[in-house]
Short mmCIF file of C-alpha atoms in Angstrom, two decimals:
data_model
loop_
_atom_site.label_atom_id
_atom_site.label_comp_id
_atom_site.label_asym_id
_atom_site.label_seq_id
_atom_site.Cartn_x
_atom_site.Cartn_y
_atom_site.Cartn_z
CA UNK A 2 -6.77 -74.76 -123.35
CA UNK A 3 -8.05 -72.51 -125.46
CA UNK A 4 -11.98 -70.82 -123.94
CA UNK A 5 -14.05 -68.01 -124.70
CA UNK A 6 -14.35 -65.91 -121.22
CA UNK A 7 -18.02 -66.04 -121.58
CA UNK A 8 -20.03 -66.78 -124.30
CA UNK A 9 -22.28 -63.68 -126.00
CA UNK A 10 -26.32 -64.06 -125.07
CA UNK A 11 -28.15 -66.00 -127.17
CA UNK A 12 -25.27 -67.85 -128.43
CA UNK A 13 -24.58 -70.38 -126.14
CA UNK A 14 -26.18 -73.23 -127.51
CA UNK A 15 -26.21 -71.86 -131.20
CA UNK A 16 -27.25 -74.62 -134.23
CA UNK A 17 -23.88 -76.15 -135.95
CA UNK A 18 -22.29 -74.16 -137.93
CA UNK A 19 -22.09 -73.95 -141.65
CA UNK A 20 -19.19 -76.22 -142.84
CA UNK A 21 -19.66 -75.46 -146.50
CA UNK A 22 -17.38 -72.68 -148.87
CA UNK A 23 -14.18 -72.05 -148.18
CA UNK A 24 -12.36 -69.60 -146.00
CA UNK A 25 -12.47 -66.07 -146.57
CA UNK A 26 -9.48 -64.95 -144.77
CA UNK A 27 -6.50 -66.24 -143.21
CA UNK A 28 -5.48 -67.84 -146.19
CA UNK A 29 -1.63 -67.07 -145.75
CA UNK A 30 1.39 -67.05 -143.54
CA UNK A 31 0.90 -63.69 -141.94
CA UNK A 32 3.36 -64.11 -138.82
CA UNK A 33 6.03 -66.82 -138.81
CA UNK A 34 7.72 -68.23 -141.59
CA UNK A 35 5.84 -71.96 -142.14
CA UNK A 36 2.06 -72.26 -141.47
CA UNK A 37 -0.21 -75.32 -141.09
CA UNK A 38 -3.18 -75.10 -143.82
CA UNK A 39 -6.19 -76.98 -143.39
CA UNK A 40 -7.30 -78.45 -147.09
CA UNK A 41 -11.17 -79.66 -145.60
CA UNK A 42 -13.34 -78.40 -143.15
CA UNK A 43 -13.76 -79.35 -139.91
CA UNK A 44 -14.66 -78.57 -136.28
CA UNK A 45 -11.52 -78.29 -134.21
CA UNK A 46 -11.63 -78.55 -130.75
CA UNK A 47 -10.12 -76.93 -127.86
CA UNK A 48 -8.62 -79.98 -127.27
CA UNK A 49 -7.40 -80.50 -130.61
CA UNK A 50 -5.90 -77.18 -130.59
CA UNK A 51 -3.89 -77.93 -127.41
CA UNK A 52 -2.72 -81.05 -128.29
CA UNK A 53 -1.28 -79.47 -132.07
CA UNK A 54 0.11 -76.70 -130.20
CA UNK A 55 2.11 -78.97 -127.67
CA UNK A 56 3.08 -81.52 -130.06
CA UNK A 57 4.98 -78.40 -131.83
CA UNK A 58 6.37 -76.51 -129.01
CA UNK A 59 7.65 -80.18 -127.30
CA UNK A 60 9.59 -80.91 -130.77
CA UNK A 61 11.25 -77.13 -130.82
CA UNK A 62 11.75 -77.02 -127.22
CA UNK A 63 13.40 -73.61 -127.68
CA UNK A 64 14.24 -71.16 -129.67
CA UNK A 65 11.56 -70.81 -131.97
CA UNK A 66 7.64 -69.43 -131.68
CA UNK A 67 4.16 -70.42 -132.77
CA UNK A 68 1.47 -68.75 -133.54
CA UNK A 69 -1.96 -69.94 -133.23
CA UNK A 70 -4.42 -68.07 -135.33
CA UNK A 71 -8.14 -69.87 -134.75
CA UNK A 72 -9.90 -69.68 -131.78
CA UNK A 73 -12.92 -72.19 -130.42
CA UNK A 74 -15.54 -69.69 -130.06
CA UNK A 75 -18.78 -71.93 -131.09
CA UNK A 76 -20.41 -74.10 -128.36
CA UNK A 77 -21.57 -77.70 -129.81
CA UNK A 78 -24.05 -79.48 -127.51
CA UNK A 79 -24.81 -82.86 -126.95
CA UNK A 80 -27.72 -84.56 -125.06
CA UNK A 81 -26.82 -86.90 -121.90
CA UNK A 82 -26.48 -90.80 -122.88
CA UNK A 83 -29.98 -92.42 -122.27
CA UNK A 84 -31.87 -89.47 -122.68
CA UNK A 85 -35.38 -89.66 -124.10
CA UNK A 86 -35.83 -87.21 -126.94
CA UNK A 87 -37.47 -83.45 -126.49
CA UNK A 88 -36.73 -81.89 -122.99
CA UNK A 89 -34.93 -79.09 -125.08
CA UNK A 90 -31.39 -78.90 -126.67
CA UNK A 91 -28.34 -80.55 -125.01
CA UNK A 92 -26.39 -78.54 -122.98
CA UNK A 93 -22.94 -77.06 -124.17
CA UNK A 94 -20.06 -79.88 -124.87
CA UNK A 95 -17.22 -78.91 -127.20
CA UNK A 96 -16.12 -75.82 -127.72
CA UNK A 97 -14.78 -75.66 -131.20
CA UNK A 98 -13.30 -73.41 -133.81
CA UNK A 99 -15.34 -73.95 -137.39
CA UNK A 100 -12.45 -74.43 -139.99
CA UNK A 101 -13.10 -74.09 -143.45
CA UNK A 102 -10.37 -75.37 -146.39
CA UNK A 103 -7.46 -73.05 -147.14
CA UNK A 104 -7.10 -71.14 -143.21
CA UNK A 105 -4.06 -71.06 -141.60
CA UNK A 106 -4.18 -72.99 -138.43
CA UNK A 107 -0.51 -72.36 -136.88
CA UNK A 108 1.76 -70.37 -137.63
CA UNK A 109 5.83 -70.84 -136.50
CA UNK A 110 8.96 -69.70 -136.99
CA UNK A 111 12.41 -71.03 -136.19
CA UNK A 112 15.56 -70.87 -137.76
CA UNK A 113 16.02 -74.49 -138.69
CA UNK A 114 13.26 -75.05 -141.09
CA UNK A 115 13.70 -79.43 -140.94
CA UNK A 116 12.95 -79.34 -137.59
CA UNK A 117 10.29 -76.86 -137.79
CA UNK A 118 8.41 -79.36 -140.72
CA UNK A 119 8.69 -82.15 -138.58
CA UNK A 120 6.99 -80.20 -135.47
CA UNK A 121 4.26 -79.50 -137.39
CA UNK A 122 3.58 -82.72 -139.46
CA UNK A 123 3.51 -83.84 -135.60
CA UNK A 124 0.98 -81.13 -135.37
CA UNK A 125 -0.92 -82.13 -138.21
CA UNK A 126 -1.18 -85.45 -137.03
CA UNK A 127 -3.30 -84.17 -133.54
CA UNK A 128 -5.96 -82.23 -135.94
CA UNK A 129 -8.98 -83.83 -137.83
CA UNK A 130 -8.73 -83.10 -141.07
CA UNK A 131 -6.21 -83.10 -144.35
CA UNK A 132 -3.60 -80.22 -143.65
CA UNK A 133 -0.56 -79.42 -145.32
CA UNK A 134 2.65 -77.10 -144.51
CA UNK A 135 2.99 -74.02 -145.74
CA UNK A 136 5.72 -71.43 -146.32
CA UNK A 137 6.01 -67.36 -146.03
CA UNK A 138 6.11 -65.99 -149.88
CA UNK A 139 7.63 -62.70 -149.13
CA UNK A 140 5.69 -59.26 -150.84
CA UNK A 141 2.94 -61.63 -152.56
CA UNK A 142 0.10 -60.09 -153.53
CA UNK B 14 12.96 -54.86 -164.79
CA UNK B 15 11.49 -54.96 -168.17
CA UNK B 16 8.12 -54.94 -169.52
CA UNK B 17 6.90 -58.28 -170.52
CA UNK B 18 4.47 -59.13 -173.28
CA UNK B 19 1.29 -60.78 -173.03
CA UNK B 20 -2.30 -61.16 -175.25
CA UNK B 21 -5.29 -59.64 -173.94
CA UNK B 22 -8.67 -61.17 -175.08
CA UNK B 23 -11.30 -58.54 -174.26
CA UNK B 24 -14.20 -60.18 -172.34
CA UNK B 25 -18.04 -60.32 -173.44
CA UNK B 26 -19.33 -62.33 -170.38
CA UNK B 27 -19.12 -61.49 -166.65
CA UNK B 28 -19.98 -62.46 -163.57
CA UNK B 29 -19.21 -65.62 -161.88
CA UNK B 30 -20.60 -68.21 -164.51
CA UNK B 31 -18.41 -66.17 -167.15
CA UNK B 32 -15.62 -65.91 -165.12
CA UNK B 33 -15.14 -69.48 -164.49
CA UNK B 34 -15.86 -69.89 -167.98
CA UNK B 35 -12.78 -68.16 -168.87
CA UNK B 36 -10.86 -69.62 -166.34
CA UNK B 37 -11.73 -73.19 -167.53
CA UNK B 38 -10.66 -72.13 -170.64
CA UNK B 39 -6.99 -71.72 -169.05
CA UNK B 40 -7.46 -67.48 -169.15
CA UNK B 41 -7.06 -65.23 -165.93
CA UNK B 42 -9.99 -62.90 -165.45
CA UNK B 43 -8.43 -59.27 -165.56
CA UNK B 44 -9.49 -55.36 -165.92
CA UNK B 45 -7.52 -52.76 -166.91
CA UNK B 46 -8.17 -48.97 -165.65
CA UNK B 47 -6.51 -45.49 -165.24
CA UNK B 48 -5.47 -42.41 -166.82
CA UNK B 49 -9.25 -41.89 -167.23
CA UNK B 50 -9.96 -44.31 -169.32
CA UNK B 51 -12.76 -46.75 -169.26
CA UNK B 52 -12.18 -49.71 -167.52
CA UNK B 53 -11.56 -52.74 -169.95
CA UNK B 54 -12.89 -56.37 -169.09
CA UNK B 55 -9.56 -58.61 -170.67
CA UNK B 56 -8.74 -62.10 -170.20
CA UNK B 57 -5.11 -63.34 -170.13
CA UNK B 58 -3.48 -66.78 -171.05
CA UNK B 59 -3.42 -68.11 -167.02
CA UNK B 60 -0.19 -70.28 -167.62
CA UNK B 61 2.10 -66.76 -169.30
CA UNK B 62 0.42 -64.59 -166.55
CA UNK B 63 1.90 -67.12 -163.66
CA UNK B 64 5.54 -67.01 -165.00
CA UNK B 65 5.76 -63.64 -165.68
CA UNK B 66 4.71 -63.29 -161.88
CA UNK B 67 7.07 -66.34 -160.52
CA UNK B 68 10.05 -65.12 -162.21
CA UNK B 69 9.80 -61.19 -162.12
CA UNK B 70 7.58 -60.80 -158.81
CA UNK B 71 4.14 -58.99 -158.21
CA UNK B 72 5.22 -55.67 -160.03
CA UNK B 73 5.96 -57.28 -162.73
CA UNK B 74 4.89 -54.88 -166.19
CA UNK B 75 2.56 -56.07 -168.89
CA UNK B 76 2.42 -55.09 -172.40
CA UNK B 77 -0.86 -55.64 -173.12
CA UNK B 78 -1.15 -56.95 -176.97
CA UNK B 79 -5.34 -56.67 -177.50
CA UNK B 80 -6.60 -58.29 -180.40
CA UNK B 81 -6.49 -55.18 -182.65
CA UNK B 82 -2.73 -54.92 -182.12
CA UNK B 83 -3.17 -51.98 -179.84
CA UNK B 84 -0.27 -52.02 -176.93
CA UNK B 85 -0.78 -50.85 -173.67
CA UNK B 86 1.70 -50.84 -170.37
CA UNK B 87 -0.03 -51.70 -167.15
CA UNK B 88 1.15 -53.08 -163.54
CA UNK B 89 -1.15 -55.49 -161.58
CA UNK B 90 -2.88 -53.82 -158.56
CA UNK B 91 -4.74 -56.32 -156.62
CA UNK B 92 -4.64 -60.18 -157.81
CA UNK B 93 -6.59 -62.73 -156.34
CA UNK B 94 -5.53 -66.35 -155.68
CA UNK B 95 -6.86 -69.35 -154.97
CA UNK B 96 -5.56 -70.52 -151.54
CA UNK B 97 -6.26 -74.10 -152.30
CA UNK B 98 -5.32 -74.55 -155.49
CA UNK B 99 -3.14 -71.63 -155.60
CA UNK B 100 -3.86 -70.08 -158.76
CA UNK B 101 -4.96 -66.93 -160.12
CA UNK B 102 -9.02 -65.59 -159.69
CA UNK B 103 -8.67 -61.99 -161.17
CA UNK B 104 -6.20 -59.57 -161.74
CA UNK B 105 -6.47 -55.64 -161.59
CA UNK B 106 -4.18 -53.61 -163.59
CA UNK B 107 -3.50 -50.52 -163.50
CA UNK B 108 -2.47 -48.40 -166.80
CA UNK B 109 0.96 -46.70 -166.77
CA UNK B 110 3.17 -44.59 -168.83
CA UNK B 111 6.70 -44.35 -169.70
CA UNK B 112 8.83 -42.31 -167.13
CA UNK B 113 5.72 -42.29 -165.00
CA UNK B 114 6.09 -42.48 -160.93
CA UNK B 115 4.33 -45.04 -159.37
CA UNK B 116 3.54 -46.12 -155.51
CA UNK B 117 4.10 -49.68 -154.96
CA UNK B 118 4.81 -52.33 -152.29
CA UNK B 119 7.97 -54.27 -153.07
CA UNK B 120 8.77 -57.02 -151.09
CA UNK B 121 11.92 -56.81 -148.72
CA UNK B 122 14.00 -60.14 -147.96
CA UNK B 123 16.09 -60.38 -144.95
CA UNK B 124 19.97 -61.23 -145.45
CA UNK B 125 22.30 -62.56 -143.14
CA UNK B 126 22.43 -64.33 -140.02
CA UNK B 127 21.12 -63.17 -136.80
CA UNK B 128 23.44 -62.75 -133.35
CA UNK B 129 23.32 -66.60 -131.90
CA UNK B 130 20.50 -67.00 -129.23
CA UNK B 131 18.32 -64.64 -130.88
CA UNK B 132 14.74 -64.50 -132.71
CA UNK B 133 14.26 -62.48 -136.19
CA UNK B 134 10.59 -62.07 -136.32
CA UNK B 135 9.52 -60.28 -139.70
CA UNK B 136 6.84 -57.09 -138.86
CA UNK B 137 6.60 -56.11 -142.75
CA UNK B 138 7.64 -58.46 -145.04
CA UNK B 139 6.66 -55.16 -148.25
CA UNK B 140 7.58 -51.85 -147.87
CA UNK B 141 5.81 -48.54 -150.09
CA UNK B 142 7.90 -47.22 -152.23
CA UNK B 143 7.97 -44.16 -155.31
CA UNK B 144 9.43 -45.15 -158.19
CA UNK B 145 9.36 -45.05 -162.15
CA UNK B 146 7.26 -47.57 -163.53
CA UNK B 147 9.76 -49.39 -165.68
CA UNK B 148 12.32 -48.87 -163.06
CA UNK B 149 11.01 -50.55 -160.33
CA UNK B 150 12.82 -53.13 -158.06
CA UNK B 151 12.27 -56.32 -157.73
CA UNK B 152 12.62 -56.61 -154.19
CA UNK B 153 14.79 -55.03 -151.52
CA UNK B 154 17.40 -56.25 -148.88
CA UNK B 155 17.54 -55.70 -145.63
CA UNK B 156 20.97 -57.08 -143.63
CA UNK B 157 20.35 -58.58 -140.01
CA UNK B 158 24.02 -59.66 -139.66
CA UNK B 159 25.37 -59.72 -136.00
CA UNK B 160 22.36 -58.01 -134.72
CA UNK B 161 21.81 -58.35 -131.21
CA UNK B 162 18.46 -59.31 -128.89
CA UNK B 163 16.43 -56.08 -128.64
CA UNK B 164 17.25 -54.27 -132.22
CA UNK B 165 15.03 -53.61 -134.84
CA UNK B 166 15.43 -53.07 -138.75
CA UNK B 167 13.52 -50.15 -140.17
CA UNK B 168 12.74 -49.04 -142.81
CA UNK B 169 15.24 -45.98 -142.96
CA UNK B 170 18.16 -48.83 -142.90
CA UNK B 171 17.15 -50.40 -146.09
CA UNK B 172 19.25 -49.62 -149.23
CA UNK B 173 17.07 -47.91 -151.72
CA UNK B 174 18.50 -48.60 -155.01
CA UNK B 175 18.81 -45.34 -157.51
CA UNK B 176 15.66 -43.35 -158.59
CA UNK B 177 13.75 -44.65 -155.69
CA UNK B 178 11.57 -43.29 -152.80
CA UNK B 179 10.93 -44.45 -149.69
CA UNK B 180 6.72 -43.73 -149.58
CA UNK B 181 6.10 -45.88 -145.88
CA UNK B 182 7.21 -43.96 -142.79
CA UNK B 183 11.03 -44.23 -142.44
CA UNK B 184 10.04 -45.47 -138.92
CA UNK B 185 8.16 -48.33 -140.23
CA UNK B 186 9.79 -51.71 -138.34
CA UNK B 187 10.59 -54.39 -140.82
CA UNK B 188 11.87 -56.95 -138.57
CA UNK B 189 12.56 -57.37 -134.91
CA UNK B 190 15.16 -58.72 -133.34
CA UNK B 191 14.41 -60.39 -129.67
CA UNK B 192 16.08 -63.74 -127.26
CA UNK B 193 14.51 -66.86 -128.47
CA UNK B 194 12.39 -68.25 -125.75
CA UNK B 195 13.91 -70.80 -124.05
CA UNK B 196 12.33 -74.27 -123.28
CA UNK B 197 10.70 -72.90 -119.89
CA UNK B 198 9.22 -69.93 -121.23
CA UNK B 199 7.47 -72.38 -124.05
CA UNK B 200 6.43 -74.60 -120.76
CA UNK B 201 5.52 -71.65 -119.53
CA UNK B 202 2.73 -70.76 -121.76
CA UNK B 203 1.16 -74.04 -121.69
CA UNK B 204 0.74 -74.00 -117.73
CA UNK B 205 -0.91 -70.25 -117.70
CA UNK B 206 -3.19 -71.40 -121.04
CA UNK B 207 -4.28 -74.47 -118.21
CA UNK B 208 -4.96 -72.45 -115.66
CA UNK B 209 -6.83 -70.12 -117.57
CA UNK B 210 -8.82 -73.39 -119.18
CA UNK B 211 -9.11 -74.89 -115.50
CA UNK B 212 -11.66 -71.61 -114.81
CA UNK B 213 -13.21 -70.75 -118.14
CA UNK B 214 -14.39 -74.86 -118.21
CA UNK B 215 -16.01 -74.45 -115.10
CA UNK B 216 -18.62 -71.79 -116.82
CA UNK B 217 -20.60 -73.71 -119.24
CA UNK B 218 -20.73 -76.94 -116.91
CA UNK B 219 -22.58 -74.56 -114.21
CA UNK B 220 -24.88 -72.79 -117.60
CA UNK B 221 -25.71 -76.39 -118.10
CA UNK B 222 -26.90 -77.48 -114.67
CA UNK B 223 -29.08 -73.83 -114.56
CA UNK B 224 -30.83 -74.70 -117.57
#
């Protein structure tokens, strides 16, 4: 699974991040041929990532590649069950990657491009939020 | 590829409340600069602008009609899209002349099939080229037939249709050809991301307990 090496100082139990807008860039198939778009945002998790990435490469089983192009580099925290409040912040649970609508999540190629749509709607299925396939549009602007 | 015709509105209101203004009112933001002119604030009908685009590509030249009958030739330079929704923000264009020599990406489409067992992964899906403004290609070929694991297309092997420049680095890869991973080496990938996962987890779980 996907896990920073070590997070920066000061960051490591950091307030959620902002979940509003939309994404700024990775908007579009940069690498492979099909991508996976997310249309809402969410917080993927490491986890999450894993499982989308697996689901893919199990369907393909060979001859193809994926590309994954978020990483989970924010900490969320959570405080121990049957803890009284105060004590300070939880300590680091999730890591996650903060999503926003229109960012390419995975990116693939492989020559036969049925099989390719069905490894990622299996992929799609493994993340939290609405996604849809996309494909390469060669020289757009 | 010939120039295609299209109304420009000139715009009185800018910023973002004007510009979604215009675009509610089915009109593509747009400005027009070059040959030392002052840059123009347009707007152009959003649902011509999109299928001159779809059916003659990015390079695609506008004669700009303004409202005065005035005609002007210009080729868009940067256009924004939605990713969502996919349509157009804003355009840039870019004024140009008859028989003048422009700079501009054109997109280059692979053709043919790949030796069996291999991988085509595309490096640069445009290539730079010179050409004259009218005159410009819609996009370029470049064959991968019967190419084996470890070649590469550059941009040197593309056909270059008459009156055009290659302005990218001959050397410039445009697609690689390499062995498509096999089952294992997919497999393979998973086990060493683990691994890796199996350590990194370890850190904030031991953060935690020192706080």
């Amino acid at each position: 699974m996907l896990v920073p090496r070590k997070p920066p100082k000061g960051f490591r139990k950091p307030h959620h991040p902002s979940r509003s807008g939309a994404s700024k860039g990775g908007n579009r198939v940069a690498f492979g041929e099909f991508g996976i778009q997310a249309l809402e945002s969410a917080y993927v998790t490491n986890r999450q990532i894993e499982a989308a990435r697996i689901a893919m490469t199990r369907h393909i089983r060979r001859g193809g590649k994926v590309w994954i192009n978020i990483f989970p580099d924010q900490a969320l925290t959570k405080k121990p069950a049957e803890t009284r409040m105060g004590s300070g912040k939880g300590s680091p649970e999730w890591w996650v990657s903060n999503v926003k609508p229109g960012r390419i999540l995975f990116e693939m190629t492989f020559p036969n491009e049925a099989i390719a749509r069905e490894a990622m709607r299996r992929a799609i299925h493994k993340l939290p939020m609405k996604c849809r396939i996309v494909t390469r549009e060669v020289g757009e602007a | 590829m010939s120039e295609v015709k299209i109304s420009a509105e000139s715009r009185t209101e800018f910023g973002k409340g004007g510009a979604r203004r215009t675009r509610r009112a089915g009109k593509v933001p747009a400005v027009v600069y070059g040959h030392g002119e002052n840059p123009r604030h347009i707007a152009l009908p959003a649902r011509e602008f999109a299928a001159a685009i779809r059916h003659g590509g990015v390079n695609t030249v506008f004669e700009l009609v303004g409202e005065d009958g005035t005609k002007t030739l210009a080729l868009p330079k940067a256009i924004q899209r939605d990713p969502i929704k996919d349509t157009f923000d804003h355009v840039d264009l870019v004024i140009v002349k008859r028989g003048e020599k422009v700079t501009v990406d054109v997109p280059v489409h692979l053709v043919g099939n790949a030796a069996a067992g291999t991988l085509v992964m595309t490096e640069n899906d445009r290539i730079s080229i010179n050409a004259e403004a009218l005159h410009l290609p819609e996009s370029l070929e470049a064959s991968i037939d019967g190419l084996e694991a470890g070649s590469h297309v550059t941009a040197a092997d593309l056909k270059l249709p008459r009156g055009v420049e290659l302005a990218a680095d001959a050397e410039t890869i445009i697609a690689v050809v390499s062995v498509a991973p096999t089952a294992e080496d997919l497999e393979g990938e998973t086990t060493t991301e683990e691994a890796a996962a199996e350590t990194a987890e370890e850190a904030p779980g031991a953060e935690a307990t020192e706080a």
